[in-house]
């Protein structure tokens, strides 16, 4: 397994948040920002619930951390997130100067730290230390279970629609 004991500990915190998102019918992504051994920011995906495209787990966690630490530079922090960040979140991570990112599952559809594109390889003014695949199986399984349940709900909803018989 990738990561050390501390990485696994904080990834489990992010997984707990991802499970909360799952319970709220949100894509199950959770994130925590850690500074000097303390969680200073946390969040989970809430796009559907609050109808906001910016409501990704990483953005929420970064926002809380900036407020708690009193500044936008998070250069001493590590972000733990259950899914590889998308381009928007990777941009926010770079802009906030987060030192290190630890993620669980790769995102083969929108991952911006190595899967689809690698923002970290661009000649930007900040480079992220990266650790991928921490608790990968747990993170991937949670995501797979969510989409399996979503497809089932959509199929049942379609079958119950009286207009489908026309």
Short mmCIF file of C-alpha atoms in Angstrom, two decimals, residues 33 38 96 118 142 148 166:
data_model
loop_
_atom_site.label_atom_id
_atom_site.label_comp_id
_atom_site.label_asym_id
_atom_site.label_seq_id
_atom_site.Cartn_x
_atom_site.Cartn_y
_atom_site.Cartn_z
CA UNK A 33 -6.13 19.70 4.80
CA UNK A 38 -3.83 18.98 12.77
CA UNK A 96 -2.95 27.92 -2.58
CA UNK A 118 -0.64 16.46 -15.34
CA UNK A 142 -16.79 3.55 -2.65
CA UNK A 148 -23.83 1.32 -9.30
CA UNK A 166 -45.84 5.49 -24.94
#
